Amino acid sequence: MSIQPLKIENLPQPEVEILNLEDFLVSADDEVKEPIPILAHIDGTHIFTEDNISMIQGKAKSRKSTLIKAIGAAICKGNYGLLKSNYSRNNIAIFDTEQGHFHCWKSARVIKHLSGKNINYYKVSGISPAQKKFLVEAHLKRNPDCGFLILDNIVHFMTDFNSAQESTELNMWLIKMKGDYNCHICLVLHENGSEYGNGKAKGHIGTLLENTCETIIRVEKNKDNKSQSIVSAKAMRGAEFEPFTIEMDFQGTPFLNEYIEDNYKKTKF
């Protein structure tokens, strides 16, 4: 006997709609393929896959943006340093909510220089959270070959990062976007505390996203060598990649190195 559609009561318009319970049923008898890998460490550990959300967290000026450049170059080119990719929907996009036009342009230029490919880099500072969300979905609608996008910084897609209601709504929107467009959404978020901090992502939104994300990457300055930062897997659903370090030259070019704790010898890539 078929399950009758359910009418949801006590919800404001336009949320009231007819839902069929069978549409949400996951059957163990179905044949479902694993999500397509987007980026991996050279040791073979998958970092990002389609239809998922991830987060890069760290203190201000911890070189999160430097890591973004390396990730962008690896996905566009197929490899960069310790990162590799064999992803076909690699028309990536970055939505930057903080930097001015010059620094956004400079970041886009570095990624092009490293990969040989222009990417869609949007400067969306100075507009409302609702407008930012509209532009993200407009890009995904127009670019079906975009399987990976970065939202830097996710707190600027909301008005109060400590609001439980707003955090829940933003989290639901992210889940809807990655599902509707079968893409991976990589979020950037600051940490609380001092320079080296306690590893806690900022606000209520950070706590909520820690439960949602497939991968959480932490970037922190190396206490023994402030010219480099340590990139590590704070949490992953599968195996975790080995930590590595990242540095940047005066032109903004990222350099990835194997991290050898308590040993200043390193292998450059």
CSV table of C-alpha atoms in Angstrom, one decimal:
chain,number,residue,atom,x,y,z
A,1,MET,CA,0.0,0.0,0.0
A,2,SER,CA,1.4,3.4,-1.0
A,3,ILE,CA,2.1,6.0,1.7
A,4,GLN,CA,-0.3,8.9,1.6
A,5,PRO,CA,1.2,12.4,1.1
A,6,LEU,CA,1.5,14.4,4.3
A,7,LYS,CA,0.3,18.0,4.7
A,8,ILE,CA,2.6,20.0,7.0
A,9,GLU,CA,0.6,22.1,9.5
A,10,ASN,CA,1.5,25.2,11.4
A,11,LEU,CA,4.2,26.3,9.0
A,12,PRO,CA,4.2,29.8,7.5
A,13,GLN,CA,3.7,30.4,3.8
A,14,PRO,CA,5.3,29.6,1.4
A,15,GLU,CA,6.7,26.6,3.4
A,16,VAL,CA,3.4,24.8,3.5
A,17,GLU,CA,3.5,22.1,0.8
A,18,ILE,CA,2.5,18.5,0.2
A,19,LEU,CA,5.3,16.1,0.9
A,20,ASN,CA,5.5,12.4,-0.1
A,21,LEU,CA,7.2,10.3,2.6
A,22,GLU,CA,8.4,7.8,0.0
A,23,ASP,CA,10.5,10.5,-1.7
A,24,PHE,CA,12.7,10.6,1.3
A,25,LEU,CA,13.2,6.9,1.8
A,26,VAL,CA,16.7,5.5,1.5
A,27,SER,CA,16.6,1.8,0.5
A,28,ALA,CA,19.4,-0.6,1.4
A,29,ASP,CA,18.6,-2.4,-1.9
A,30,ASP,CA,19.4,0.6,-4.1
A,31,GLU,CA,22.7,0.8,-5.9
A,32,VAL,CA,24.4,4.0,-4.9
A,33,LYS,CA,27.8,5.1,-6.0
A,34,GLU,CA,30.3,6.8,-3.6
A,35,PRO,CA,30.7,10.6,-3.9
A,36,ILE,CA,33.2,11.6,-6.6
A,37,PRO,CA,36.5,12.7,-5.1
A,38,ILE,CA,37.5,16.3,-5.8
A,39,LEU,CA,40.8,16.7,-4.0
A,40,ALA,CA,43.3,14.3,-2.3
A,41,HIS,CA,46.6,14.4,-0.5
A,42,ILE,CA,49.4,12.7,-2.4
A,43,ASP,CA,49.2,9.9,0.2
A,44,GLY,CA,45.9,9.0,-1.4
A,45,THR,CA,43.6,10.4,1.4
A,46,HIS,CA,40.5,12.0,0.0
A,47,ILE,CA,40.0,15.5,1.4
A,48,PHE,CA,36.9,16.8,-0.5
A,49,THR,CA,34.1,14.9,-2.4
A,50,GLU,CA,31.0,16.0,-4.3
A,51,ASP,CA,27.7,16.7,-2.5
A,52,ASN,CA,29.5,17.6,0.8
A,53,ILE,CA,30.5,20.6,2.9
A,54,SER,CA,33.9,21.3,4.5
A,55,MET,CA,35.5,24.0,6.6
A,56,ILE,CA,38.9,25.6,6.8
A,57,GLN,CA,39.4,27.3,10.2
A,58,GLY,CA,42.1,29.3,11.8
A,59,LYS,CA,43.1,32.6,13.4
A,60,ALA,CA,43.2,35.8,11.4
A,61,LYS,CA,46.4,35.9,9.2
A,62,SER,CA,47.1,32.2,9.8
A,63,ARG,CA,47.4,31.7,6.0
A,64,LYS,CA,44.0,30.3,5.3
A,65,SER,CA,43.9,32.4,2.1
A,66,THR,CA,47.3,31.0,1.1
A,67,LEU,CA,45.9,27.5,1.5
A,68,ILE,CA,42.9,28.4,-0.7
A,69,LYS,CA,45.2,29.4,-3.5
A,70,ALA,CA,47.0,26.0,-3.3
A,71,ILE,CA,43.6,24.2,-3.3
A,72,GLY,CA,42.4,26.2,-6.2
A,73,ALA,CA,45.5,25.5,-8.2
A,74,ALA,CA,45.5,21.8,-7.4
A,75,ILE,CA,41.9,21.3,-8.5
A,76,CYS,CA,42.3,23.4,-11.7
A,77,LYS,CA,45.6,22.0,-12.7
A,78,GLY,CA,45.4,18.4,-11.4
A,79,ASN,CA,48.1,18.8,-8.9
A,80,TYR,CA,50.0,21.3,-6.7
A,81,GLY,CA,52.6,20.3,-4.2
A,82,LEU,CA,51.2,17.8,-1.8
A,83,LEU,CA,47.7,18.0,-3.3
A,84,LYS,CA,46.3,16.2,-6.3
A,85,SER,CA,43.0,16.1,-8.2
A,86,ASN,CA,41.4,14.3,-11.2
A,87,TYR,CA,38.1,16.2,-11.1
A,88,SER,CA,36.3,17.1,-14.3
A,89,ARG,CA,33.9,19.7,-13.0
A,90,ASN,CA,36.8,21.9,-12.0
A,91,ASN,CA,35.4,25.3,-13.1
A,92,ILE,CA,35.7,26.4,-9.4
A,93,ALA,CA,34.4,29.6,-7.9
A,94,ILE,CA,35.5,31.7,-4.9
A,95,PHE,CA,33.2,34.2,-3.1
A,96,ASP,CA,35.3,36.6,-1.1
A,97,THR,CA,33.5,38.6,1.5
A,98,GLU,CA,36.4,40.5,3.1
A,99,GLN,CA,39.2,41.5,0.8
A,100,GLY,CA,39.2,44.6,-1.4
A,101,HIS,CA,39.3,44.6,-5.2
A,102,PHE,CA,43.1,44.6,-5.5
A,103,HIS,CA,43.7,41.7,-3.1
A,104,CYS,CA,40.9,39.7,-4.7
A,105,TRP,CA,42.4,40.3,-8.1
A,106,LYS,CA,45.8,39.4,-6.8
A,107,SER,CA,44.5,36.1,-5.4
A,108,ALA,CA,42.8,35.3,-8.8
A,109,ARG,CA,46.1,36.1,-10.6
A,110,VAL,CA,48.1,33.8,-8.4
A,111,ILE,CA,45.7,30.9,-9.0
A,112,LYS,CA,45.9,31.5,-12.8
A,113,HIS,CA,49.7,31.7,-12.7
A,114,LEU,CA,49.9,28.4,-10.8
A,115,SER,CA,47.3,26.5,-12.8
A,116,GLY,CA,47.1,28.3,-16.2
A,117,LYS,CA,43.3,28.7,-15.7
A,118,ASN,CA,41.1,31.6,-15.0
A,119,ILE,CA,38.6,31.0,-12.2
A,120,ASN,CA,35.4,32.7,-11.2
A,121,TYR,CA,36.5,34.9,-8.3
A,122,TYR,CA,33.8,37.2,-6.9
A,123,LYS,CA,34.3,40.1,-4.5
A,124,VAL,CA,31.0,40.3,-2.5
A,125,SER,CA,31.9,42.5,0.4
A,126,GLY,CA,29.5,45.3,1.2
A,127,ILE,CA,26.2,43.6,0.2
A,128,SER,CA,23.7,41.9,2.5
A,129,PRO,CA,23.7,38.2,3.4
A,130,ALA,CA,20.6,37.6,1.4
A,131,GLN,CA,22.2,39.1,-1.7
A,132,LYS,CA,25.4,37.0,-1.2
A,133,LYS,CA,23.2,33.8,-1.1
A,134,PHE,CA,21.4,34.9,-4.2
A,135,LEU,CA,24.7,35.4,-6.1
A,136,VAL,CA,26.0,32.0,-5.0
A,137,GLU,CA,22.9,30.2,-6.3
A,138,ALA,CA,22.9,32.3,-9.5
A,139,HIS,CA,26.4,31.2,-10.2
A,140,LEU,CA,25.6,27.5,-9.6
A,141,LYS,CA,22.5,27.7,-11.9
A,142,ARG,CA,24.6,29.2,-14.7
A,143,ASN,CA,27.6,27.0,-14.3
A,144,PRO,CA,26.7,23.3,-14.0
A,145,ASP,CA,30.4,22.5,-14.5
A,146,CYS,CA,31.2,24.1,-11.1
A,147,GLY,CA,31.6,21.2,-8.7
A,148,PHE,CA,33.6,23.1,-6.1
A,149,LEU,CA,33.2,26.6,-4.5
A,150,ILE,CA,34.7,28.4,-1.6
A,151,LEU,CA,32.8,30.9,0.6
A,152,ASP,CA,35.3,33.0,2.4
A,153,ASN,CA,34.2,34.0,5.1
A,154,ILE,CA,31.0,32.2,5.9
A,155,VAL,CA,30.1,34.5,8.9
A,156,HIS,CA,29.4,37.3,6.4
A,157,PHE,CA,26.5,35.2,5.0
A,158,MET,CA,24.7,36.0,8.3
A,159,THR,CA,24.0,39.0,10.6
A,160,ASP,CA,24.7,37.3,13.9
A,161,PHE,CA,27.1,34.3,14.0
A,162,ASN,CA,25.9,33.5,17.6
A,163,SER,CA,22.2,33.3,16.6
A,164,ALA,CA,20.9,29.7,16.9
A,165,GLN,CA,18.1,30.3,14.5
A,166,GLU,CA,20.2,32.1,11.9
A,167,SER,CA,22.9,29.5,12.2
A,168,THR,CA,20.4,26.7,11.6
A,169,GLU,CA,18.9,28.5,8.6
A,170,LEU,CA,22.3,29.1,7.0
A,171,ASN,CA,23.3,25.5,7.7
A,172,MET,CA,20.1,24.3,6.0
A,173,TRP,CA,20.7,26.6,3.0
A,174,LEU,CA,24.2,25.2,2.6
A,175,ILE,CA,22.9,21.6,2.7
A,176,LYS,CA,20.3,22.5,0.1
A,177,MET,CA,22.8,24.1,-2.2
A,178,LYS,CA,25.3,21.3,-2.2
A,179,GLY,CA,22.5,18.8,-2.7
A,180,ASP,CA,20.6,20.7,-5.4
A,181,TYR,CA,23.7,21.3,-7.5
A,182,ASN,CA,25.8,18.2,-6.5
A,183,CYS,CA,28.7,20.4,-5.6
A,184,HIS,CA,31.2,20.7,-2.7
A,185,ILE,CA,31.0,23.9,-0.6
A,186,CYS,CA,34.2,24.7,1.2
A,187,LEU,CA,33.7,27.3,4.0
A,188,VAL,CA,36.3,29.5,5.7
A,189,LEU,CA,35.8,30.5,9.3
A,190,HIS,CA,37.9,32.2,12.0
A,191,GLU,CA,38.7,30.7,15.4
A,192,ASN,CA,38.1,32.2,18.8
A,193,GLY,CA,40.8,33.2,21.2
A,194,SER,CA,44.4,34.3,21.0
A,195,GLU,CA,47.0,34.0,18.2
A,196,TYR,CA,47.3,30.2,18.6
A,197,GLY,CA,43.9,29.7,20.2
A,198,ASN,CA,42.0,26.7,21.3
A,199,GLY,CA,40.9,25.3,18.0
A,200,LYS,CA,37.3,26.3,18.5
A,201,ALA,CA,35.5,27.6,15.4
A,202,LYS,CA,33.8,31.0,15.8
A,203,GLY,CA,30.3,31.3,17.3
A,204,HIS,CA,27.3,29.1,17.2
A,205,ILE,CA,27.6,28.7,13.5
A,206,GLY,CA,31.1,27.1,14.0
A,207,THR,CA,29.7,24.6,16.5
A,208,LEU,CA,26.9,23.7,14.1
A,209,LEU,CA,29.2,23.3,11.1
A,210,GLU,CA,31.5,21.0,13.0
A,211,ASN,CA,28.7,18.5,13.0
A,212,THR,CA,27.8,19.1,9.3
A,213,CYS,CA,31.2,19.0,7.6
A,214,GLU,CA,32.8,16.1,5.8
A,215,THR,CA,36.2,17.6,6.5
A,216,ILE,CA,37.5,20.2,8.9
A,217,ILE,CA,41.0,21.6,8.2
A,218,ARG,CA,42.8,23.7,10.7
A,219,VAL,CA,45.5,26.2,9.8
A,220,GLU,CA,47.7,27.5,12.6
A,221,LYS,CA,51.0,29.4,12.7
A,222,ASN,CA,54.0,27.2,13.6
A,223,LYS,CA,55.1,28.4,17.0
A,224,ASP,CA,58.7,27.5,16.2
A,225,ASN,CA,58.8,29.1,12.8
A,226,LYS,CA,56.3,32.0,12.2
A,227,SER,CA,57.1,32.1,8.5
A,228,GLN,CA,55.1,28.9,8.0
A,229,SER,CA,51.7,27.5,9.1
A,230,ILE,CA,50.7,24.0,9.9
A,231,VAL,CA,47.8,22.5,8.0
A,232,SER,CA,46.1,19.6,9.7
A,233,ALA,CA,43.0,17.5,9.6
A,234,LYS,CA,41.0,18.5,12.7
A,235,ALA,CA,38.2,16.1,11.8
A,236,MET,CA,37.4,13.9,8.8
A,237,ARG,CA,34.7,11.2,8.1
A,238,GLY,CA,37.3,8.9,6.7
A,239,ALA,CA,41.1,8.6,7.1
A,240,GLU,CA,43.0,11.8,7.9
A,241,PHE,CA,45.8,13.2,5.8
A,242,GLU,CA,49.2,13.8,7.2
A,243,PRO,CA,49.8,17.4,8.5
A,244,PHE,CA,51.9,19.6,6.2
A,245,THR,CA,53.2,23.2,6.3
A,246,ILE,CA,52.4,26.1,4.0
A,247,GLU,CA,54.5,29.2,3.4
A,248,MET,CA,54.1,32.2,1.0
A,249,ASP,CA,56.6,34.3,-0.8
A,250,PHE,CA,56.3,38.1,-1.4
A,251,GLN,CA,54.2,37.5,-4.5
A,252,GLY,CA,51.6,35.5,-2.7
A,253,THR,CA,52.7,32.1,-4.1
A,254,PRO,CA,52.0,29.2,-1.7
A,255,PHE,CA,54.6,26.5,-1.0
A,256,LEU,CA,53.6,23.2,0.6
A,257,ASN,CA,56.1,21.1,2.6
A,258,GLU,CA,56.1,17.9,4.5
A,259,TYR,CA,55.7,18.6,8.3
A,260,ILE,CA,58.4,17.0,10.4
A,261,GLU,CA,57.7,17.8,14.1
A,262,ASP,CA,60.7,19.0,16.1
A,263,ASN,CA,62.9,18.7,13.0
A,264,TYR,CA,63.6,21.7,10.8
A,265,LYS,CA,64.5,19.4,7.8
A,266,LYS,CA,61.7,19.5,5.2
A,267,THR,CA,61.1,18.3,1.7
A,268,LYS,CA,60.0,21.1,-0.7
A,269,PHE,CA,57.4,20.5,-3.4
